[in-house]
CSV table of C-alpha atoms in Angstrom, one decimal:
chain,number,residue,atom,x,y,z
A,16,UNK,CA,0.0,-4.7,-31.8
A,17,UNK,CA,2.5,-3.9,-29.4
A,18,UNK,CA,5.0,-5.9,-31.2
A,19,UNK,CA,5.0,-3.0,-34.0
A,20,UNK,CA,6.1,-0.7,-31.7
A,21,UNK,CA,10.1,0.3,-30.9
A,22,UNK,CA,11.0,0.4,-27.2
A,23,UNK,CA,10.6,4.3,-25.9
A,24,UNK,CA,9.1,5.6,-29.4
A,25,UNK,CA,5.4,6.3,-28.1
A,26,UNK,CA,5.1,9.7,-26.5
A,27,UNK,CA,1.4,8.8,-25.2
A,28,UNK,CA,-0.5,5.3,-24.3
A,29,UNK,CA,-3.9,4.5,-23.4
A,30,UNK,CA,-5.4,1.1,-22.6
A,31,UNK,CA,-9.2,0.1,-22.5
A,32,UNK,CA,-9.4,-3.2,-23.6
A,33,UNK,CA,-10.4,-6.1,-21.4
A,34,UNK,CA,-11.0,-5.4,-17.9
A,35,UNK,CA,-9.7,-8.8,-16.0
A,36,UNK,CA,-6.8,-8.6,-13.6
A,37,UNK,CA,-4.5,-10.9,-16.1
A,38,UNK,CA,-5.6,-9.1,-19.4
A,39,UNK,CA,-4.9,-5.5,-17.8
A,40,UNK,CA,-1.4,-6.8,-16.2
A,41,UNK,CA,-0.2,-8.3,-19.2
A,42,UNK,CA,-1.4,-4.7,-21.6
A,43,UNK,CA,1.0,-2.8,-18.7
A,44,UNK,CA,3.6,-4.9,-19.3
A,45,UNK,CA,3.6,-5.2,-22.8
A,46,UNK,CA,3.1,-1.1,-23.6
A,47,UNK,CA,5.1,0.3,-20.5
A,48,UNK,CA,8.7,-0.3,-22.6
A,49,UNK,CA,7.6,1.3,-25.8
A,50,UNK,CA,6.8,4.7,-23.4
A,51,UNK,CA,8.8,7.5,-23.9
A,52,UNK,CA,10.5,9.3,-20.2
A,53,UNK,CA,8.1,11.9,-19.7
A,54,UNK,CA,5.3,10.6,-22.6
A,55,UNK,CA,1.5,10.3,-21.1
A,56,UNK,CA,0.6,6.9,-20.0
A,57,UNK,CA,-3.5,6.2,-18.7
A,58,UNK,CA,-6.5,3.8,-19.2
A,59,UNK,CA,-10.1,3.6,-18.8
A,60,UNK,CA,-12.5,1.7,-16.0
A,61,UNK,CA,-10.3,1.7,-12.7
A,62,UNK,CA,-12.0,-0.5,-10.7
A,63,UNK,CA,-11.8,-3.5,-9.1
A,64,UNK,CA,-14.3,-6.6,-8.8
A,65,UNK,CA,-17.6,-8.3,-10.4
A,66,UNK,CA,-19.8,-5.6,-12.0
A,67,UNK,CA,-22.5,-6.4,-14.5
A,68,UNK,CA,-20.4,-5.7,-17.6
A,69,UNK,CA,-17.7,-8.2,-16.5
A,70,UNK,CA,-15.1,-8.6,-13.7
A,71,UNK,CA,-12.8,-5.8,-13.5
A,72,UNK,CA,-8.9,-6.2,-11.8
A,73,UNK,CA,-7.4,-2.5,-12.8
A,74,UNK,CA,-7.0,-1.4,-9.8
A,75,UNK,CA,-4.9,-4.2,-8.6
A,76,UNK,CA,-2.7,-4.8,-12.0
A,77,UNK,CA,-2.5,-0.7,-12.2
A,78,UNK,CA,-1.5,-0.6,-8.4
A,79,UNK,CA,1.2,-3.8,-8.6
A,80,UNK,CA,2.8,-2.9,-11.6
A,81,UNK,CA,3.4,1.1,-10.5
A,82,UNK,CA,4.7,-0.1,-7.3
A,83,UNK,CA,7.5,-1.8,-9.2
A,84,UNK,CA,8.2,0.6,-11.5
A,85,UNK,CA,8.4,3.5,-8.8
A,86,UNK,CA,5.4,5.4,-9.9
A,87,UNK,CA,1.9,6.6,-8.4
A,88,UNK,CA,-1.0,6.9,-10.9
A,89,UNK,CA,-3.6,10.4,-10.4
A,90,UNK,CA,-7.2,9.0,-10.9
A,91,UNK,CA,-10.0,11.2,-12.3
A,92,UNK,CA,-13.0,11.4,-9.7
A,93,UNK,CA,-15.5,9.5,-12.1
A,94,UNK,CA,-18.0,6.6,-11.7
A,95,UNK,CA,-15.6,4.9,-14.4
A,96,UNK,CA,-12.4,6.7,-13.1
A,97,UNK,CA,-9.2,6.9,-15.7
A,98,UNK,CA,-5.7,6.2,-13.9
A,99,UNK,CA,-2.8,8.5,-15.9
A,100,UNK,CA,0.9,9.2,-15.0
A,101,UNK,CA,3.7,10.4,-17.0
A,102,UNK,CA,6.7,8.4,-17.3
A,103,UNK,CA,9.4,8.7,-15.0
């Protein structure tokens, strides 16, 4: 769906689609260009490892791909914790 999308025209993302390391690293880098400077940018389940709904790698993808970009995500203090930021 990102295809659809013009880079900088979305003033708010939020991913929760499949939980894996690869899937959540690609859904970053495929959504973080269409971002507006300042728009809202989050998603759901930040965790890491094998849990009994499937193995999880946001943590990591979330944590690499913010690193790069300059940016520190706030993390809500939840059993199934949502990382948001807002676009620098």
């Amino acid at each position: 769906a990102g295809g659809y999308f013009a880079y900088g025209s979305r003033a708010c993302g939020y991913s929760d689609a499949n939980h894996s390391y690869e899937s959540c690293a690609e859904d970053i880098a495929l959504w973080w260009p269409k971002g507006k400077s300042g728009g809202a940018f989050a998603g759901h389940d930040y965790l890491d490892g094998e849990l009994p709904s499937g193995r999880y790698g946001l943590k990591r993808a979330v944590g690499e791909f913010m690193g790069r970009m300059g940016q520190k995500a706030l993390i809500t203090p939840d059993p199934w914790p949502t990382w948001y930021l807002w676009k620098k």
